[in-house]
PDB file of C-alpha atoms in Angstrom:
ATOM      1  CA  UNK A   1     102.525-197.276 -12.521  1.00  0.00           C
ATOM      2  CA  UNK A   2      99.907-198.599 -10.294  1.00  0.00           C
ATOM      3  CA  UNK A   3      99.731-198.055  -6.434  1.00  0.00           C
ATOM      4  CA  UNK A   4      98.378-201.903  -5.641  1.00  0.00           C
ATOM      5  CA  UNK A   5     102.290-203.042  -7.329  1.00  0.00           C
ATOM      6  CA  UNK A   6     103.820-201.211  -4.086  1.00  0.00           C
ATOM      7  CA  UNK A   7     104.310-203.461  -2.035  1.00  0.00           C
ATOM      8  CA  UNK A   8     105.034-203.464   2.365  1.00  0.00           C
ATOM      9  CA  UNK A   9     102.789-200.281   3.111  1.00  0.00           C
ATOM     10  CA  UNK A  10     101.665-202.492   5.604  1.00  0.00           C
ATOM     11  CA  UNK A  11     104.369-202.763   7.345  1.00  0.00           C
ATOM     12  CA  UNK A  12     105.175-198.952   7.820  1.00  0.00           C
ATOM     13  CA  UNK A  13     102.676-198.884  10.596  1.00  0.00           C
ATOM     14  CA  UNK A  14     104.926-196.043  12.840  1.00  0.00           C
ATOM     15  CA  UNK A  15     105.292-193.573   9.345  1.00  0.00           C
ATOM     16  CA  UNK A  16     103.369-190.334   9.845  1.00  0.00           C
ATOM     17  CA  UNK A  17     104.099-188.872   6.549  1.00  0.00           C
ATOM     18  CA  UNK A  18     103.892-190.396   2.723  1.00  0.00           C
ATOM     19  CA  UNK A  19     104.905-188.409  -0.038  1.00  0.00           C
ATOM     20  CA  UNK A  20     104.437-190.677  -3.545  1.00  0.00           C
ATOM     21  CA  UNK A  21     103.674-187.460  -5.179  1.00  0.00           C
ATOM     22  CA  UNK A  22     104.865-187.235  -9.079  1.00  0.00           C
ATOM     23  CA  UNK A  23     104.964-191.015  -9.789  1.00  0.00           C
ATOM     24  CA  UNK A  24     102.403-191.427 -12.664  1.00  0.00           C
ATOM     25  CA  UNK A  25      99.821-193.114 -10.611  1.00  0.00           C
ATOM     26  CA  UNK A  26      96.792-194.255 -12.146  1.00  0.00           C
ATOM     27  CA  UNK A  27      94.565-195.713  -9.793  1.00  0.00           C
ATOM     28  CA  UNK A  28      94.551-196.154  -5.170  1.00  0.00           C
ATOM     29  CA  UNK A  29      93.070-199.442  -5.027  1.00  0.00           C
ATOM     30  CA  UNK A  30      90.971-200.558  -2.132  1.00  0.00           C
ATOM     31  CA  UNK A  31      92.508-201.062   1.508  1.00  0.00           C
ATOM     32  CA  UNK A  32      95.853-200.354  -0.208  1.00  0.00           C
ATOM     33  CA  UNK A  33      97.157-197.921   2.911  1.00  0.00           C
ATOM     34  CA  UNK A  34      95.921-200.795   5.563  1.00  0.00           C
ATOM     35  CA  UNK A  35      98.393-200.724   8.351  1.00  0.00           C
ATOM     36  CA  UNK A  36      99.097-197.354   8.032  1.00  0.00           C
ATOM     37  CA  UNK A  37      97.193-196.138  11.326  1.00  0.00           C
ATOM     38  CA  UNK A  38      99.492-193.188  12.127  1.00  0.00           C
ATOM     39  CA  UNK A  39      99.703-191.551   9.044  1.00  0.00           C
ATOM     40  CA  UNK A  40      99.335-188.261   9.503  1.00  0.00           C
ATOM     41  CA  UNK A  41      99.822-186.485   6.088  1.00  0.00           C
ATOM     42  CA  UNK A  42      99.525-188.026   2.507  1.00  0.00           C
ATOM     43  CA  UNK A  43     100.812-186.670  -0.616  1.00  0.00           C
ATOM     44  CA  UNK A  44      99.529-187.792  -3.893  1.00  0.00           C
ATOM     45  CA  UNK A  45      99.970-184.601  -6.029  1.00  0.00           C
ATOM     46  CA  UNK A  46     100.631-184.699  -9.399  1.00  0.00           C
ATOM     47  CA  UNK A  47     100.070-188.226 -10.427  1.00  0.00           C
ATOM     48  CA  UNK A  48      97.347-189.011 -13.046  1.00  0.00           C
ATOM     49  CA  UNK A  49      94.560-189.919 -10.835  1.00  0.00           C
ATOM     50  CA  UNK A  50      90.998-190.046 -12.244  1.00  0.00           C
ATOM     51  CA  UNK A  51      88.697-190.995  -9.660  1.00  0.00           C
ATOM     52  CA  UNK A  52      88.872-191.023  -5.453  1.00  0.00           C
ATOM     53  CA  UNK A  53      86.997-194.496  -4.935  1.00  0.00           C
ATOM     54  CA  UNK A  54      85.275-195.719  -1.727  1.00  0.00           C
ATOM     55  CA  UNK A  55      87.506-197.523   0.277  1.00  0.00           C
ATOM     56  CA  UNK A  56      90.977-196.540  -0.948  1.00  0.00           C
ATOM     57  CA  UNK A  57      91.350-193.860   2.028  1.00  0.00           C
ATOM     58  CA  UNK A  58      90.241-196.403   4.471  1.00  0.00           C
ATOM     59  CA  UNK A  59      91.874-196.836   7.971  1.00  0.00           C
ATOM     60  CA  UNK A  60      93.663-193.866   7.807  1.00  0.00           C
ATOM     61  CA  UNK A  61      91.712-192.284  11.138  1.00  0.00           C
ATOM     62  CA  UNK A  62      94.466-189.627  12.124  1.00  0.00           C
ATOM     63  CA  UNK A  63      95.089-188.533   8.768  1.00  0.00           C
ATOM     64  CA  UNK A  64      95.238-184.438   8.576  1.00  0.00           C
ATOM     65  CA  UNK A  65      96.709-183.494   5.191  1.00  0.00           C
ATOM     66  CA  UNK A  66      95.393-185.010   1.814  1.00  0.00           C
ATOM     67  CA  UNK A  67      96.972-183.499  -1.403  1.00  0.00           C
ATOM     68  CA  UNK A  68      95.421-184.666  -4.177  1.00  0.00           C
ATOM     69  CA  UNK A  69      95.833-181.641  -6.662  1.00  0.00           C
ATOM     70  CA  UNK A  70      97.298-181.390  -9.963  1.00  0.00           C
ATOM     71  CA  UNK A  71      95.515-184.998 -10.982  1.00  0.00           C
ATOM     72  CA  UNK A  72      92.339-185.486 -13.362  1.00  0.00           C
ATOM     73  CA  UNK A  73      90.548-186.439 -10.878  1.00  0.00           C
ATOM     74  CA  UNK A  74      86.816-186.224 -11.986  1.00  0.00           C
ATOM     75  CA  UNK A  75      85.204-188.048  -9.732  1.00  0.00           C
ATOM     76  CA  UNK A  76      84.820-188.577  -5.740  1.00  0.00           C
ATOM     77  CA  UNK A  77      83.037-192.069  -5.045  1.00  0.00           C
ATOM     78  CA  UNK A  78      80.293-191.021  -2.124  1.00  0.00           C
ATOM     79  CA  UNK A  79      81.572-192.338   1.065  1.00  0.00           C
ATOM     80  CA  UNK A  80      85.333-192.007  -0.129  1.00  0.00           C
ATOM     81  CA  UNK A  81      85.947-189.288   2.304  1.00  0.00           C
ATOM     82  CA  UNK A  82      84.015-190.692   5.460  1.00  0.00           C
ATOM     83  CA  UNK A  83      86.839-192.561   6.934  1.00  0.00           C
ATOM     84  CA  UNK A  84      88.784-189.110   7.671  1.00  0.00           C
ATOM     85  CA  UNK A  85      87.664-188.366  10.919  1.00  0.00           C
ATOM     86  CA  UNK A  86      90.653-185.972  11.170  1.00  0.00           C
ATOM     87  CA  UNK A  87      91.026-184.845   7.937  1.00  0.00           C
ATOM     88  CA  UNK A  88      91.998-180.859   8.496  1.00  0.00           C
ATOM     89  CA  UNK A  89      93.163-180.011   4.599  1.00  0.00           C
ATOM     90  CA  UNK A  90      91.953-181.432   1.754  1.00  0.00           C
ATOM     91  CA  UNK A  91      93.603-180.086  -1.725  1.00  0.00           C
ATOM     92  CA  UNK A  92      91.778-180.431  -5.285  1.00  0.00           C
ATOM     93  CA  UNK A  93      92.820-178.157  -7.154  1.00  0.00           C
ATOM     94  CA  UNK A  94      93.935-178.831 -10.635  1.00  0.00           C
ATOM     95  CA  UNK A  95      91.927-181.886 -11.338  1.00  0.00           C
ATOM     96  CA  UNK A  96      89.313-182.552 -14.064  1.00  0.00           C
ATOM     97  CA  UNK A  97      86.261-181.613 -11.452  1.00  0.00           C
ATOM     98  CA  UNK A  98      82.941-180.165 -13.116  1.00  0.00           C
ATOM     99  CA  UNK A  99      80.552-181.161 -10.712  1.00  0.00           C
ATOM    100  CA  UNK A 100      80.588-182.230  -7.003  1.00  0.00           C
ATOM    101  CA  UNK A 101      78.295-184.100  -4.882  1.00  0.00           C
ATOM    102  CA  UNK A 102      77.564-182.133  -1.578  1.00  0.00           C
ATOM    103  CA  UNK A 103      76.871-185.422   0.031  1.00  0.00           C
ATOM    104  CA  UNK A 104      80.310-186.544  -0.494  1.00  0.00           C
ATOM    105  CA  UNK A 105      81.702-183.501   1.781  1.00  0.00           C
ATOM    106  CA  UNK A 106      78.691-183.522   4.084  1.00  0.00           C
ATOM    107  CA  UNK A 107      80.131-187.157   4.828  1.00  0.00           C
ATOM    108  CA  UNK A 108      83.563-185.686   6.011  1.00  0.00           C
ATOM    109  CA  UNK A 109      82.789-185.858  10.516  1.00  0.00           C
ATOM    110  CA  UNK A 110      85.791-183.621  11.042  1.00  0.00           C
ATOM    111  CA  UNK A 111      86.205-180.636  13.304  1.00  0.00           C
ATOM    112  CA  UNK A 112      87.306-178.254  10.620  1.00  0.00           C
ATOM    113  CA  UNK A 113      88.043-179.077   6.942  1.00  0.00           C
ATOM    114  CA  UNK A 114      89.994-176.457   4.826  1.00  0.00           C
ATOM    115  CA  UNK A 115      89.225-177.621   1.030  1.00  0.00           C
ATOM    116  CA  UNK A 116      90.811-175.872  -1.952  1.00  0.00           C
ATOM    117  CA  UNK A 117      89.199-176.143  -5.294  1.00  0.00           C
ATOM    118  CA  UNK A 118      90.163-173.509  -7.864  1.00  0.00           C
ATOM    119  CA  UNK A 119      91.570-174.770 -10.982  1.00  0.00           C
ATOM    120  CA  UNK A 120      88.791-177.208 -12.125  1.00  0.00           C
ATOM    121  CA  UNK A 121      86.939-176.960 -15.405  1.00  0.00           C
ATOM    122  CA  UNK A 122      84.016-176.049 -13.349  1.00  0.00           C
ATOM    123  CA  UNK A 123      80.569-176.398 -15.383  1.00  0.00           C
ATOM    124  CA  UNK A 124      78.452-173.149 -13.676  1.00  0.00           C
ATOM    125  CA  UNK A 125      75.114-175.068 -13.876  1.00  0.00           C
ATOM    126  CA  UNK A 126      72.276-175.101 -11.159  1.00  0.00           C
ATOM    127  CA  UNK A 127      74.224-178.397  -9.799  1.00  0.00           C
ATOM    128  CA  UNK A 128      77.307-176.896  -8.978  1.00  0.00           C
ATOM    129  CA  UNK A 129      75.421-173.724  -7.698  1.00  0.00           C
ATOM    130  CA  UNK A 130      73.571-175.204  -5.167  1.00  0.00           C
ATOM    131  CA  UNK A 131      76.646-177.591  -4.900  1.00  0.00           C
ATOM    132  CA  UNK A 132      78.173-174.480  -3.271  1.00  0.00           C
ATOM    133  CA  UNK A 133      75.159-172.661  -1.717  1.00  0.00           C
ATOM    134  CA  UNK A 134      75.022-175.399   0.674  1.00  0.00           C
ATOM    135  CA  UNK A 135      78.467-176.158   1.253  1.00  0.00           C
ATOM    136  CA  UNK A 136      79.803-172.668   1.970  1.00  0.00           C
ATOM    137  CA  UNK A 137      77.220-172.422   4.885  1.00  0.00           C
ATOM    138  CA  UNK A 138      78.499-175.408   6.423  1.00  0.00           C
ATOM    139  CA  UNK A 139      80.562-174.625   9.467  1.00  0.00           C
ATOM    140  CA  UNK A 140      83.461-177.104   9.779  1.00  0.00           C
ATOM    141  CA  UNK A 141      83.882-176.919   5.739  1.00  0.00           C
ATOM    142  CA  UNK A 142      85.774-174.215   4.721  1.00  0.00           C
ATOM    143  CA  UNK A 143      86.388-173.374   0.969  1.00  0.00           C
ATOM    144  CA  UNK A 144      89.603-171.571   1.133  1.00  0.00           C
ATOM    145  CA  UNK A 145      89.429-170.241  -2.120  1.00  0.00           C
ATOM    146  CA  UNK A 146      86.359-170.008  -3.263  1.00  0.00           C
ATOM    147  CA  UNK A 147      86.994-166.457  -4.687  1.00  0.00           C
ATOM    148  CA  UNK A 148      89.364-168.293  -7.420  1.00  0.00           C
ATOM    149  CA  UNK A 149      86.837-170.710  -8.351  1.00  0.00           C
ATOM    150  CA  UNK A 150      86.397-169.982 -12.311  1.00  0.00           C
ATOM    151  CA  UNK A 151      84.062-171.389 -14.786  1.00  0.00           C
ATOM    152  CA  UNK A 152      84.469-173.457 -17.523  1.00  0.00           C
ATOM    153  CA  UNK A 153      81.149-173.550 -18.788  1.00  0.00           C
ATOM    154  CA  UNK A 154      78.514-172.984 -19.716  1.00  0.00           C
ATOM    155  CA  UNK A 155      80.638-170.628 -22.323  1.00  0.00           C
ATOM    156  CA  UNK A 156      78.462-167.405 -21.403  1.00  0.00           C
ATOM    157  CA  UNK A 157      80.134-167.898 -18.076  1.00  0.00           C
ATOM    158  CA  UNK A 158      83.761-168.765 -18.931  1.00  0.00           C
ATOM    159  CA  UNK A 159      86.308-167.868 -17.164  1.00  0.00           C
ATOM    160  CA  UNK A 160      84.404-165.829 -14.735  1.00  0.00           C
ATOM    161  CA  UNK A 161      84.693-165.753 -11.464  1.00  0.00           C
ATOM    162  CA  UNK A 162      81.809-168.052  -9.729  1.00  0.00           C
ATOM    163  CA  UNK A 163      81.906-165.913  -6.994  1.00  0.00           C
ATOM    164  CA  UNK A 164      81.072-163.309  -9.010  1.00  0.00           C
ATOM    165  CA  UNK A 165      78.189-165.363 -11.177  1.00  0.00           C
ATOM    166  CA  UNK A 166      77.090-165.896  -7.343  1.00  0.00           C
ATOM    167  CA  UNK A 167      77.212-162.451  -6.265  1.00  0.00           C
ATOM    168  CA  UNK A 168      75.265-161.539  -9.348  1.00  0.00           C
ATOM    169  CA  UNK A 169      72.870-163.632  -8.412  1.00  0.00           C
ATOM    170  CA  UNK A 170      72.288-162.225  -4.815  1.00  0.00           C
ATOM    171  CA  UNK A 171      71.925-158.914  -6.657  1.00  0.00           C
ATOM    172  CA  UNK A 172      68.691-160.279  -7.750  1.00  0.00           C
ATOM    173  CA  UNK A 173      67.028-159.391  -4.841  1.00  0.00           C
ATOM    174  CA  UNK A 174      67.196-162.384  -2.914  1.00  0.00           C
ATOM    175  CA  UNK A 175      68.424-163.971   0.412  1.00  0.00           C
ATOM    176  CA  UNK A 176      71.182-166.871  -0.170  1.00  0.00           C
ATOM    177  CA  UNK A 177      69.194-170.186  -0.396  1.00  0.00           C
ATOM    178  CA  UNK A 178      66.253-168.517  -1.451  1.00  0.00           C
ATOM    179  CA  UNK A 179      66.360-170.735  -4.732  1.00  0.00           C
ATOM    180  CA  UNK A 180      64.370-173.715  -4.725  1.00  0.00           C
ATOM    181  CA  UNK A 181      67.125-176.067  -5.635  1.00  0.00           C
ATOM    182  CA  UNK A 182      64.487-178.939  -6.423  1.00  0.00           C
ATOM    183  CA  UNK A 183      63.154-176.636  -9.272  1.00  0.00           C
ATOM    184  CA  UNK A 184      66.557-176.588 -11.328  1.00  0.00           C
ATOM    185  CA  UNK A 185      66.017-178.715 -14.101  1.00  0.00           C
ATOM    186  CA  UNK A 186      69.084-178.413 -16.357  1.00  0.00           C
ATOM    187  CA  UNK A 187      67.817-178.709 -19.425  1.00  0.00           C
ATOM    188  CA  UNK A 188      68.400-174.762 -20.424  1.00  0.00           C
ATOM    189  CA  UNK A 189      64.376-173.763 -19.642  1.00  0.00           C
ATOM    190  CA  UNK A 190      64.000-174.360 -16.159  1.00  0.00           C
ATOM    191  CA  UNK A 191      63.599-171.778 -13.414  1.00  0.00           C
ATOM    192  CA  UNK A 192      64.196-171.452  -9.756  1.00  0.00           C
ATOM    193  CA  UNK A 193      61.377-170.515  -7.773  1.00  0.00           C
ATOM    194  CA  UNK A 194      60.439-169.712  -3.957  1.00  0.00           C
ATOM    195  CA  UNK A 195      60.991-165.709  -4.116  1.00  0.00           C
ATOM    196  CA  UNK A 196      61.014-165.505  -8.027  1.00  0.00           C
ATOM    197  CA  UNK A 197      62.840-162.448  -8.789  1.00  0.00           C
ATOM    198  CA  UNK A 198      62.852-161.930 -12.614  1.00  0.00           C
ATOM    199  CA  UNK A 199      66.371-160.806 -12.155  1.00  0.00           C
ATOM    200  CA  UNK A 200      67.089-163.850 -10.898  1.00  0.00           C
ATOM    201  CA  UNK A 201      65.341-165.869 -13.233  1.00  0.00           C
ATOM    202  CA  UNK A 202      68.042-163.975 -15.921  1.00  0.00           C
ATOM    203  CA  UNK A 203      70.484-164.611 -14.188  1.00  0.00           C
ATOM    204  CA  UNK A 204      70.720-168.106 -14.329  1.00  0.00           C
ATOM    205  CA  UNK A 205      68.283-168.982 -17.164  1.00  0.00           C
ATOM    206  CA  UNK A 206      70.669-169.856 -19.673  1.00  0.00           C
ATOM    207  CA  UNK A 207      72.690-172.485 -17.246  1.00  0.00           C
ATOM    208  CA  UNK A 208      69.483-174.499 -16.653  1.00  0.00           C
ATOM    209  CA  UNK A 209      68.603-172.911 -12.598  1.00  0.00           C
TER     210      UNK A 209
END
C-alpha cells in the first residue's frame, strides 16, 4: 500500500492527530500531508518505510510528535527534517539506520528535540562516531537513549554498547572532540590526530578513525 493512493488528507485541515501506523506503507510521497496545517502528532510506526525524502514532511509547521520506528528506514534525505519547526519527539528506533548525517539533525530549528535511536544496525565506524560526538553536544538535540545505542559492526564491536566503545575512547586520555574528525579515513589504516594518544589510536584503529 502506498500513501500517495490515500486520498482527501487535504481536506482534514482541523485534525491534530494521524495515526496510519501498521498499514504496510512503502513510500510518503512529496507534499502528500498538504493541508494538514494543524497536525500536531503523526504516527507512522511500523509500516515498511525505507527512506524519509525531502519534501514528504512539508507544511506540517506545528507538528510535535513524529513516530517513525519499527520501519527500515535507512535513509534521511538532507533537508527532510527542516520543515519541523516544532518538532519536540522524533522516534527511530527499529529501522535499518547504519549511518547518519549530522547535517540532517543540525537542520531541525526547534526549541528542544528528544530523538530516540537504539535498535539500528549501527556500523561503529569514525562516521557514526563523530556522527555522535557532535550531535550529543548540541543543546536543543537530545538523544534520549543513547546509552542503548548498540553496534552492529564492525564485528569486533558487535553488540556493544557505543556508549561504552565511546567511553573507551575518552579513557584514552583525551578531551571529547579532541579527534580530528577530517583525519578519519575509513579504509581500516587511518588515524585520528590533534592530541594523538596511542591509546586512542587502538582504540579505534580497526573501525577506520
Amino acid at each position: 500500500m502506498f500513501i500517495m493512493a490515500l486520498h482527501g488528507l487535504e481536506h482534514l485541515d482541523s485534525i491534530e492527530k494521524l495515526d496510519l501506523s501498521w498499514n504496510q506503507l512503502l513510500w510518503v510521497g512529496s507534499g502528500v500531508f498538504r493541508g494538514l496545517s494543524r497536525l500536531r502528532q503523526l504516527y507512522l510506526h511500523n509500516n515498511r518505510l525505507s527512506v524519509v525524502q525531502q519534501g514528504s514532511l512539508d507544511l506540517l509547521p506545528g507538528l510535535e510528535v513524529l513516530n517513525l520506528s519499527n520501519n527500515n528506514i535507512s535513509w534521511i534525505d538532507g533537508e527532510a527534517l527542516a520543515p519541523l519547526y516544532s518538532l519536540a519527539i522524533l522516534a527511530l528506533e527499529g529501522n535499518n539506520l547504519h549511518h547518519l548525517k549530522f547535517k540532517t539533525f543540525l537542520s531541525l530549528h526547534t526549541t528542544a528535540t528528544h530523538i530516540t535511536l537504539s535498535a539500528n544496525p549501527w556500523n561503529c565506524d569514525c562516521e557514526l562516531h563523530r556522527f555522535f560526538s557532535k550531535i550529543l553536544y548540541v543543546r536543543h538535540l537530545h538523544v534520549d537513549d543513547y546509552r542503548n545505542v548498540t553496534c552492529r559492526d564492525p564485528p569486533q564491536l558487535a553488540g556493544s554498547s557505543l556508549s561504552w566503545v565511546d567511553s573507551q575512547h575518552l579513557a584514552g586520555g583525551n578531551s571529547h572532540g579532541a579527534c580530528d574528525h577530517s583525519d578519519c579515513h575509513g579504509d581500516g589504516r587511518g588515524s585520528c590526530s590533534d592530541g594523538g594518544a596511542e591509546q586512542e589510536e587502538e582504540q579505534w584503529k580497526e573501525v577506520g578513525c
